[in-house]
Amino acid sequence: MIEFKLPSLGADMDEGTLLEWRIAPGDALRRGQVVAVVDTAKAAVDVECWQDGNVLDLLIQPGDKVPVGTPIALLLEPGESAETAPVPTAAVPAAVPTGRPRISPAARKRAAELGIDASVLSGTGPQGAVTLEDVEAAARQAAPVDRQAAMRQAIGAAMSRSKREIPHYYLGETIPLGAVMAWLATHNAELAPERRLLPGVLLLKAIALALRDYPQLNGFWQGGAFHPAPGIHLGVAVALRQGGLIAPALHDVADKPLAQLMDELGDLVQRARSHSLRSSELADASLTVTQLGDQGVDSVFGVIYPPQVALVGVGRIAERPWVEAGRLCAMPTAHFSLAADHRASDGHYGARFLAEIRRLLQAPDSL
Amino acid sequence: MDEAQIRRQVLEALQGIAPEVDPATLRGERPLRDEVDLDSMDWLRFLAALHQRLGVSIPEADYQRLGSLDALLAYLAQRLEG
């Protein structure tokens, strides 16, 4: 028997509200399948199952808000039956701390759409049930502000923890991108907009390939020690149009061709902005990349997203004066920065990592 | 396709990318990407939407001619004529 617990979807999440089950008792589950939609401060998230199994029981109801780590469902391992499976000692639903709020289904759905926490509303319906009208009234008062305030608070908590706990060191290097930009211009010239590549995709690929050789920057600081990540999953900082940001993971960046990365990046950005991310995308990022060049800044020195141990920042790609072989020329360049956790690596190591990124970007054919 | 139709298609494509934009407040002579806060991914999606709606694939080499909404509309009118 497996207790399926509410997973932590990042340093800025300590509880979640179940919006919807996508499974029912008796269902067979495949690893990676979406089992539930859970609302967090930042987004409604599709929570995925991390192994195969069968659904035995659901322990919480839509509308329940529970802390990370709370058992929310009981699963049977493949081959187990309800009669033979040993029952985990803590698998009693009494652990659920908040009761199910009385709320009409229509009101619950509307509350989810509006990003309102219905469990804190006082209802005017029968037996104090929260009605659609209660939700609408709450929305008129404060809802859009609430969502943004919650996100601001979540970002603030994670970044405060980062600055409090992580001894950051910072390195920066201006990297020439003449070869990359020429390669891209040729590559994109005959392509429809739908199939063009953005420079950012080549930069992400180069960073991922460099991480293969510098694994001490790709992982997590947990329990007083560094744990390397099982894969190279780059967190991509995405600014949300309503304000705030989120950095979902682009999986296995080093192993994928550029066109596939471009498609997946476009999809990820769009889903981040429409609040429909998967739990693995929120939990798996092993190093975050923030590219603020579109906003015109020359460089960005980031704050590490714990428990990650490094962040790469990329500024604007622009033609700048450049000296090569004793001659002055105009060269597209971008400033790359590394913010890294001094507990996990040293500046010498970080500098070699940046140099490797630079080396890779001089040969775009190999990306 | 007349100018009004092109304009409507462009504004609809733009709102598909940036739903919060109010076309009435757009200043046609200002740099479009700043007016609407389009990053490079938004911009590419916008061009893809124009390609689908109007059948015009705008090459990267022409980006410099698309500085403002007015310039984009003039560019599209020219491409659709030719």
Coordinates of C-alpha atoms in Angstrom, one line a residue:
Chain A
M1 CA 0.0 0.0 0.0
I2 CA 1.2 3.4 -0.9
E3 CA 0.2 6.6 0.8
F4 CA 0.1 9.3 -1.8
K5 CA 1.0 12.5 -0.1
L6 CA 0.5 16.1 -1.2
P7 CA 3.9 16.8 -2.8
S8 CA 5.9 19.9 -2.2
L9 CA 5.9 21.9 -5.5
G10 CA 8.7 24.3 -4.6
A11 CA 10.2 26.2 -1.7
D12 CA 7.4 28.7 -1.7
M13 CA 4.6 26.1 -1.1
D14 CA 3.6 24.8 2.3
E15 CA 0.0 23.9 1.7
G16 CA -2.4 23.3 -1.1
T17 CA -6.2 23.2 -1.8
L18 CA -7.6 20.3 -3.7
L19 CA -9.7 21.6 -6.6
E20 CA -10.5 18.4 -8.3
W21 CA -9.8 14.7 -8.3
R22 CA -8.9 13.2 -11.7
I23 CA -9.0 9.6 -10.4
A24 CA -11.5 7.4 -8.6
P25 CA -11.2 4.3 -6.4
G26 CA -10.5 1.3 -8.6
D27 CA -8.7 3.2 -11.4
A28 CA -5.4 1.8 -12.6
L29 CA -2.6 4.5 -12.6
R30 CA 0.4 5.0 -14.8
R31 CA 3.5 6.8 -13.6
G32 CA 3.2 10.4 -14.7
Q33 CA -0.6 10.4 -14.9
V34 CA -2.4 13.4 -13.5
V35 CA -4.3 12.4 -10.3
A36 CA -5.5 15.8 -9.0
V37 CA -5.6 19.5 -9.6
V38 CA -4.3 21.4 -6.6
D39 CA -4.3 25.1 -6.0
T40 CA -1.2 26.8 -4.6
A41 CA -0.3 30.4 -4.0
K42 CA 1.2 30.6 -7.5
A43 CA -1.0 28.4 -9.7
A44 CA -3.4 25.6 -10.1
V45 CA -1.2 22.6 -10.6
D46 CA -1.9 19.2 -12.2
V47 CA -0.4 16.8 -9.6
E48 CA 1.1 13.7 -11.2
C49 CA 1.6 10.2 -9.8
W50 CA 5.2 9.1 -9.4
Q51 CA 4.6 5.4 -9.9
D52 CA 2.2 2.8 -11.3
G53 CA -0.6 1.5 -9.0
N54 CA -4.3 1.2 -8.4
V55 CA -6.5 3.7 -6.6
L56 CA -7.8 2.3 -3.3
D57 CA -9.3 5.3 -1.6
L58 CA -9.3 9.1 -1.7
L59 CA -8.7 10.7 1.6
I60 CA -9.6 14.4 1.1
Q61 CA -12.3 16.1 -0.8
P62 CA -12.3 19.0 -3.3
G63 CA -12.2 22.2 -1.2
D64 CA -10.0 20.7 1.5
K65 CA -6.8 22.7 2.2
V66 CA -4.0 20.5 3.6
P67 CA -0.2 20.9 4.4
V68 CA 2.4 19.5 2.2
G69 CA 3.1 15.9 3.1
T70 CA -0.5 15.1 4.1
P71 CA -1.6 11.7 2.7
I72 CA -4.4 12.5 0.2
A73 CA -5.0 9.1 -1.4
L74 CA -4.2 5.4 -0.8
L75 CA -2.8 3.4 -3.7
L76 CA -2.1 -0.3 -4.2
E77 CA 1.1 -1.3 -5.7
P78 CA 0.9 -3.4 -8.9
G79 CA -0.1 -6.9 -7.8
E80 CA -1.4 -5.9 -4.4
S81 CA -5.1 -6.2 -3.5
A82 CA -7.0 -4.3 -0.8
E83 CA -7.1 -7.5 1.3
T84 CA -3.4 -8.3 1.1
A85 CA -1.9 -4.9 1.3
P86 CA -0.3 -3.9 4.6
V87 CA -2.0 -0.8 5.9
P88 CA 0.5 2.0 6.7
T89 CA 0.1 3.1 10.3
A90 CA -0.5 6.7 9.5
A91 CA -2.9 6.1 6.7
V92 CA -6.0 7.1 8.5
P93 CA -7.8 10.1 7.1
A94 CA -8.1 11.6 10.5
A95 CA -4.8 13.3 9.7
V96 CA -6.7 15.7 7.5
P97 CA -6.6 18.9 9.5
T98 CA -9.4 21.0 8.0
G99 CA -12.9 19.8 7.5
R100 CA -14.7 19.9 4.3
P101 CA -16.3 23.3 4.0
R102 CA -20.0 23.3 3.1
I103 CA -20.1 24.8 -0.4
S104 CA -22.2 24.2 -3.4
P105 CA -20.5 22.6 -6.4
A106 CA -21.2 25.7 -8.6
A107 CA -19.7 28.0 -5.9
R108 CA -16.6 25.7 -5.6
K109 CA -16.1 25.8 -9.3
R110 CA -16.4 29.6 -9.5
A111 CA -14.1 30.0 -6.5
A112 CA -11.5 27.9 -8.2
E113 CA -11.8 30.0 -11.4
L114 CA -11.4 33.2 -9.5
G115 CA -8.6 31.9 -7.3
I116 CA -10.6 32.4 -4.2
D117 CA -10.0 30.4 -1.0
A118 CA -13.6 29.3 -0.4
S119 CA -12.7 27.8 3.0
V120 CA -12.3 31.2 4.6
L121 CA -15.6 32.6 3.4
S122 CA -18.6 32.7 5.7
G123 CA -21.6 31.2 3.9
T124 CA -25.1 32.5 3.8
G125 CA -26.7 29.3 2.5
P126 CA -28.4 26.5 4.4
Q127 CA -26.3 25.4 7.4
G128 CA -23.8 28.1 6.6
A129 CA -23.0 26.7 3.2
V130 CA -21.0 29.0 0.9
T131 CA -23.1 29.8 -2.2
L132 CA -22.3 31.1 -5.6
E133 CA -23.4 34.5 -4.5
D134 CA -21.0 34.5 -1.6
V135 CA -18.1 33.7 -3.9
E136 CA -19.1 36.4 -6.3
A137 CA -19.4 38.9 -3.5
A138 CA -15.9 37.9 -2.2
A139 CA -14.6 38.2 -5.7
R140 CA -15.9 41.8 -6.0
Q141 CA -14.2 42.7 -2.8
A142 CA -10.7 41.4 -3.1
A143 CA -10.1 38.4 -5.3
P144 CA -7.7 39.7 -7.9
V145 CA -5.6 41.4 -5.2
D146 CA -5.7 38.2 -3.1
R147 CA -4.1 36.1 -5.9
Q148 CA -1.4 38.6 -6.5
A149 CA -0.9 39.2 -2.8
A150 CA -0.5 35.4 -2.2
M151 CA 2.0 35.2 -5.0
R152 CA 4.0 38.2 -3.7
Q153 CA 4.0 36.5 -0.3
A154 CA 5.1 33.2 -1.7
I155 CA 8.0 34.7 -3.7
G156 CA 8.9 36.8 -0.7
A157 CA 9.1 33.8 1.6
A158 CA 11.2 31.8 -0.8
M159 CA 13.6 34.6 -1.6
S160 CA 14.0 35.6 2.0
R161 CA 14.9 32.1 2.9
S162 CA 17.4 32.1 0.0
K163 CA 19.1 35.3 1.1
R164 CA 19.0 34.2 4.8
E165 CA 20.4 30.6 4.3
I166 CA 22.4 30.6 1.0
P167 CA 25.8 32.1 1.0
H168 CA 25.7 33.4 -2.6
Y169 CA 28.7 34.1 -4.7
Y170 CA 28.4 35.9 -8.0
L171 CA 30.4 35.7 -11.3
G172 CA 29.9 37.4 -14.6
E173 CA 31.2 37.1 -18.1
T174 CA 30.4 38.8 -21.4
I175 CA 30.1 36.1 -24.0
P176 CA 30.4 36.8 -27.8
L177 CA 27.4 35.4 -29.7
G178 CA 28.4 36.2 -33.3
A179 CA 28.4 32.6 -34.3
V180 CA 25.1 31.8 -32.6
M181 CA 23.3 34.8 -34.1
A182 CA 24.7 34.1 -37.6
W183 CA 23.7 30.5 -37.4
L184 CA 20.2 31.5 -36.2
A185 CA 19.7 34.0 -39.0
T186 CA 20.6 31.3 -41.6
H187 CA 18.5 28.7 -39.8
N188 CA 15.4 30.9 -39.5
A189 CA 15.6 32.7 -42.9
E190 CA 13.4 30.3 -44.8
L191 CA 11.2 29.1 -41.9
A192 CA 7.6 30.2 -41.1
P193 CA 7.4 32.0 -37.7
E194 CA 5.9 28.8 -36.2
R195 CA 9.1 26.9 -36.7
R196 CA 11.7 29.6 -36.0
L197 CA 14.1 29.2 -33.0
L198 CA 14.8 31.9 -30.5
P199 CA 18.3 32.6 -29.3
G200 CA 17.2 31.8 -25.8
V201 CA 16.8 28.1 -26.7
L202 CA 20.4 27.8 -27.9
L203 CA 21.5 29.5 -24.7
L204 CA 19.5 27.0 -22.6
K205 CA 20.9 24.1 -24.5
A206 CA 24.5 25.3 -24.0
I207 CA 23.9 25.8 -20.3
A208 CA 22.5 22.3 -20.0
L209 CA 25.4 20.8 -21.9
A210 CA 27.9 22.6 -19.7
L211 CA 26.1 21.3 -16.6
R212 CA 27.0 17.7 -17.7
D213 CA 30.6 18.6 -17.0
Y214 CA 29.8 20.7 -13.9
P215 CA 27.3 18.6 -11.9
Q216 CA 28.0 20.3 -8.6
L217 CA 25.8 23.2 -9.9
N218 CA 22.9 21.0 -10.9
G219 CA 21.1 19.8 -7.8
F220 CA 19.8 20.6 -4.4
W221 CA 21.2 21.5 -1.0
Q222 CA 19.1 19.5 1.5
G223 CA 19.8 18.3 5.0
G224 CA 23.2 19.9 5.2
A225 CA 24.6 18.2 2.0
F226 CA 24.5 18.6 -1.7
H227 CA 22.4 16.1 -3.7
P228 CA 23.0 16.0 -7.4
A229 CA 19.8 16.1 -9.5
P230 CA 18.8 12.9 -11.4
G231 CA 18.5 14.9 -14.7
I232 CA 19.3 18.3 -16.2
H233 CA 16.0 20.1 -15.8
L234 CA 16.3 23.8 -16.3
G235 CA 13.9 26.1 -14.4
V236 CA 12.9 28.8 -16.8
A237 CA 11.9 32.1 -15.2
V238 CA 8.6 33.2 -16.8
A239 CA 7.2 36.7 -16.0
L240 CA 3.4 36.5 -15.6
R241 CA 1.3 39.2 -17.3
Q242 CA -0.6 39.9 -14.1
G243 CA 2.6 40.3 -12.2
G244 CA 4.8 37.9 -10.4
L245 CA 6.9 35.1 -11.8
I246 CA 7.2 31.3 -11.9
A247 CA 10.1 29.1 -13.0
P248 CA 8.8 25.8 -14.2
A249 CA 11.2 23.1 -15.4
L250 CA 12.0 22.3 -19.0
H251 CA 13.0 18.6 -18.6
D252 CA 16.2 16.9 -19.9
V253 CA 17.4 19.9 -21.8
A254 CA 20.8 18.5 -22.7
D255 CA 19.3 15.5 -24.5
K256 CA 16.8 17.2 -26.7
P257 CA 17.1 18.7 -30.2
L258 CA 16.7 22.5 -30.5
A259 CA 13.4 22.3 -32.4
Q260 CA 11.8 20.1 -29.7
L261 CA 13.2 22.4 -26.9
M262 CA 11.6 25.4 -28.7
D263 CA 8.2 23.7 -29.0
E264 CA 8.3 22.7 -25.3
L265 CA 9.5 26.1 -24.2
G266 CA 6.7 27.8 -26.0
D267 CA 4.2 25.4 -24.5
L268 CA 5.6 25.8 -21.0
V269 CA 5.5 29.6 -21.1
Q270 CA 2.0 29.6 -22.4
R271 CA 0.8 27.1 -19.7
A272 CA 2.7 29.0 -17.0
R273 CA 0.8 32.1 -17.9
S274 CA -2.6 30.3 -18.1
H275 CA -1.9 28.6 -14.7
S276 CA -1.9 25.0 -16.0
L277 CA 1.4 23.5 -15.0
R278 CA 2.2 20.0 -14.0
S279 CA 3.6 19.1 -10.6
S280 CA 6.8 17.7 -12.1
E281 CA 7.4 21.0 -13.8
L282 CA 7.1 22.9 -10.5
A283 CA 9.2 20.4 -8.5
D284 CA 12.0 19.2 -10.7
A285 CA 14.0 22.2 -11.8
S286 CA 17.6 21.6 -10.9
L287 CA 19.1 25.0 -11.9
T288 CA 17.1 28.1 -12.8
V289 CA 17.9 30.3 -15.8
T290 CA 16.5 33.9 -16.0
Q291 CA 16.8 35.8 -19.3
L292 CA 15.8 39.4 -18.8
G293 CA 17.3 40.7 -22.0
D294 CA 14.0 41.3 -23.6
Q295 CA 13.5 44.0 -21.0
G296 CA 16.6 45.7 -22.1
V297 CA 18.8 45.1 -19.1
D298 CA 22.5 44.4 -19.7
S299 CA 22.9 41.9 -16.8
V300 CA 20.9 40.2 -14.1
F301 CA 22.4 38.7 -10.9
G302 CA 19.7 36.3 -9.6
V303 CA 18.6 35.0 -6.3
I304 CA 18.9 31.3 -6.0
Y305 CA 15.6 29.4 -5.7
P306 CA 16.1 27.0 -2.8
P307 CA 16.9 24.1 -2.5
Q308 CA 18.7 24.7 -5.9
V309 CA 22.3 25.7 -5.7
A310 CA 22.8 27.9 -8.7
L311 CA 21.1 30.3 -11.1
V312 CA 22.3 31.6 -14.4
G313 CA 21.2 35.1 -15.5
V314 CA 21.4 36.3 -19.1
G315 CA 21.1 39.9 -20.1
R316 CA 20.2 41.5 -23.4
I317 CA 21.8 40.3 -26.6
A318 CA 23.0 43.4 -28.5
E319 CA 25.9 44.5 -30.7
R320 CA 28.7 45.9 -28.6
P321 CA 32.3 47.0 -29.3
W322 CA 34.5 43.9 -29.1
V323 CA 38.2 43.4 -29.6
E324 CA 39.3 40.3 -31.5
A325 CA 42.8 39.5 -32.6
G326 CA 43.8 43.1 -31.9
R327 CA 41.0 44.6 -34.0
L328 CA 37.9 46.4 -32.8
C329 CA 34.6 45.2 -34.2
A330 CA 30.9 45.2 -33.6
M331 CA 29.9 41.9 -32.0
P332 CA 26.5 40.6 -30.7
T333 CA 27.2 39.8 -27.0
A334 CA 25.4 38.9 -23.9
H335 CA 26.4 39.2 -20.2
F336 CA 26.1 35.8 -18.4
S337 CA 26.1 35.7 -14.7
L338 CA 26.2 32.9 -12.2
A339 CA 24.8 33.1 -8.7
A340 CA 25.9 30.0 -6.8
D341 CA 25.7 28.5 -3.4
H342 CA 29.1 28.6 -1.7
R343 CA 28.3 25.6 0.4
A344 CA 28.1 23.5 -2.8
S345 CA 30.8 24.9 -5.0
D346 CA 33.6 27.5 -5.2
G347 CA 34.2 30.5 -7.5
H348 CA 36.9 28.6 -9.4
Y349 CA 34.5 25.9 -10.3
G350 CA 31.8 28.4 -11.2
A351 CA 34.2 30.3 -13.5
R352 CA 35.1 27.1 -15.4
F353 CA 31.4 26.4 -15.8
L354 CA 30.8 29.9 -17.4
A355 CA 33.9 29.3 -19.6
E356 CA 32.4 26.0 -20.8
I357 CA 29.1 27.8 -21.7
R358 CA 31.1 30.3 -23.7
R359 CA 33.1 27.6 -25.5
L360 CA 29.9 25.7 -26.4
L361 CA 28.3 28.9 -27.8
Q362 CA 31.1 29.4 -30.2
A363 CA 30.1 26.2 -32.1
P364 CA 26.3 26.5 -32.5
D365 CA 26.3 23.5 -35.0
S366 CA 27.1 21.2 -32.0
L367 CA 24.1 22.4 -29.9
Chain B
M1 CA -8.6 42.7 -47.8
D2 CA -9.0 46.3 -46.9
E3 CA -7.2 48.3 -44.2
A4 CA -10.0 47.9 -41.6
Q5 CA -10.0 44.1 -42.0
I6 CA -6.2 43.9 -41.7
R7 CA -6.4 46.1 -38.6
R8 CA -9.0 43.9 -37.0
Q9 CA -7.1 40.7 -37.7
V10 CA -3.9 42.3 -36.2
L11 CA -5.6 43.5 -33.1
E12 CA -7.4 40.1 -32.6
A13 CA -4.0 38.3 -32.9
L14 CA -2.5 40.7 -30.5
Q15 CA -5.2 40.2 -27.9
G16 CA -4.7 36.4 -28.3
I17 CA -1.2 37.0 -27.0
A18 CA -1.9 39.8 -24.5
P19 CA -5.5 39.6 -23.5
E20 CA -5.3 42.6 -21.1
V21 CA -4.5 45.0 -24.0
D22 CA -7.2 47.5 -24.8
P23 CA -6.9 48.4 -28.5
A24 CA -8.4 51.8 -27.9
T25 CA -5.4 52.8 -25.8
L26 CA -2.8 51.6 -28.2
R27 CA -0.7 54.4 -29.7
G28 CA -0.1 53.4 -33.3
E29 CA 3.2 55.3 -33.7
R30 CA 4.9 54.0 -30.6
P31 CA 7.2 51.0 -30.5
L32 CA 4.7 48.1 -30.5
R33 CA 6.7 45.6 -28.4
D34 CA 7.0 48.2 -25.6
E35 CA 3.4 49.3 -25.9
V36 CA 2.2 45.8 -25.4
D37 CA 5.1 44.4 -23.4
L38 CA 5.8 41.6 -25.8
D39 CA 8.9 39.5 -25.1
S40 CA 10.6 37.6 -27.9
M41 CA 8.4 34.5 -27.3
D42 CA 5.2 36.6 -27.4
W43 CA 6.5 38.3 -30.6
L44 CA 7.1 35.0 -32.3
R45 CA 3.6 33.8 -31.4
F46 CA 2.1 37.0 -32.6
L47 CA 3.9 36.6 -36.0
A48 CA 2.7 32.9 -36.1
A49 CA -0.9 34.1 -35.5
L50 CA -0.6 36.7 -38.3
H51 CA 0.8 34.0 -40.6
Q52 CA -2.3 31.8 -39.9
R53 CA -4.8 34.6 -40.1
L54 CA -3.4 36.5 -43.1
G55 CA -1.2 34.0 -44.8
V56 CA 1.8 36.4 -44.6
S57 CA 5.0 34.9 -43.2
I58 CA 7.1 37.9 -42.0
P59 CA 10.8 37.0 -42.3
E60 CA 13.3 38.1 -39.6
A61 CA 15.0 40.3 -42.1
D62 CA 11.8 42.5 -42.1
Y63 CA 11.5 42.8 -38.3
Q64 CA 13.2 46.3 -38.5
R65 CA 10.3 47.5 -40.6
L66 CA 7.7 46.6 -38.0
G67 CA 8.6 49.1 -35.3
S68 CA 5.1 50.3 -34.5
L69 CA 1.5 49.2 -35.0
D70 CA 1.1 51.7 -37.9
A71 CA 4.3 50.5 -39.5
L72 CA 3.1 46.9 -39.2
L73 CA -0.3 47.7 -40.7
A74 CA 1.4 49.5 -43.7
Y75 CA 3.8 46.5 -44.1
L76 CA 1.0 44.0 -44.2
A77 CA -1.1 46.1 -46.6
Q78 CA 1.8 46.2 -49.0
R79 CA 2.5 42.4 -48.7
L80 CA -1.1 41.5 -49.2
E81 CA -1.3 43.8 -52.3
G82 CA 1.8 42.3 -53.9

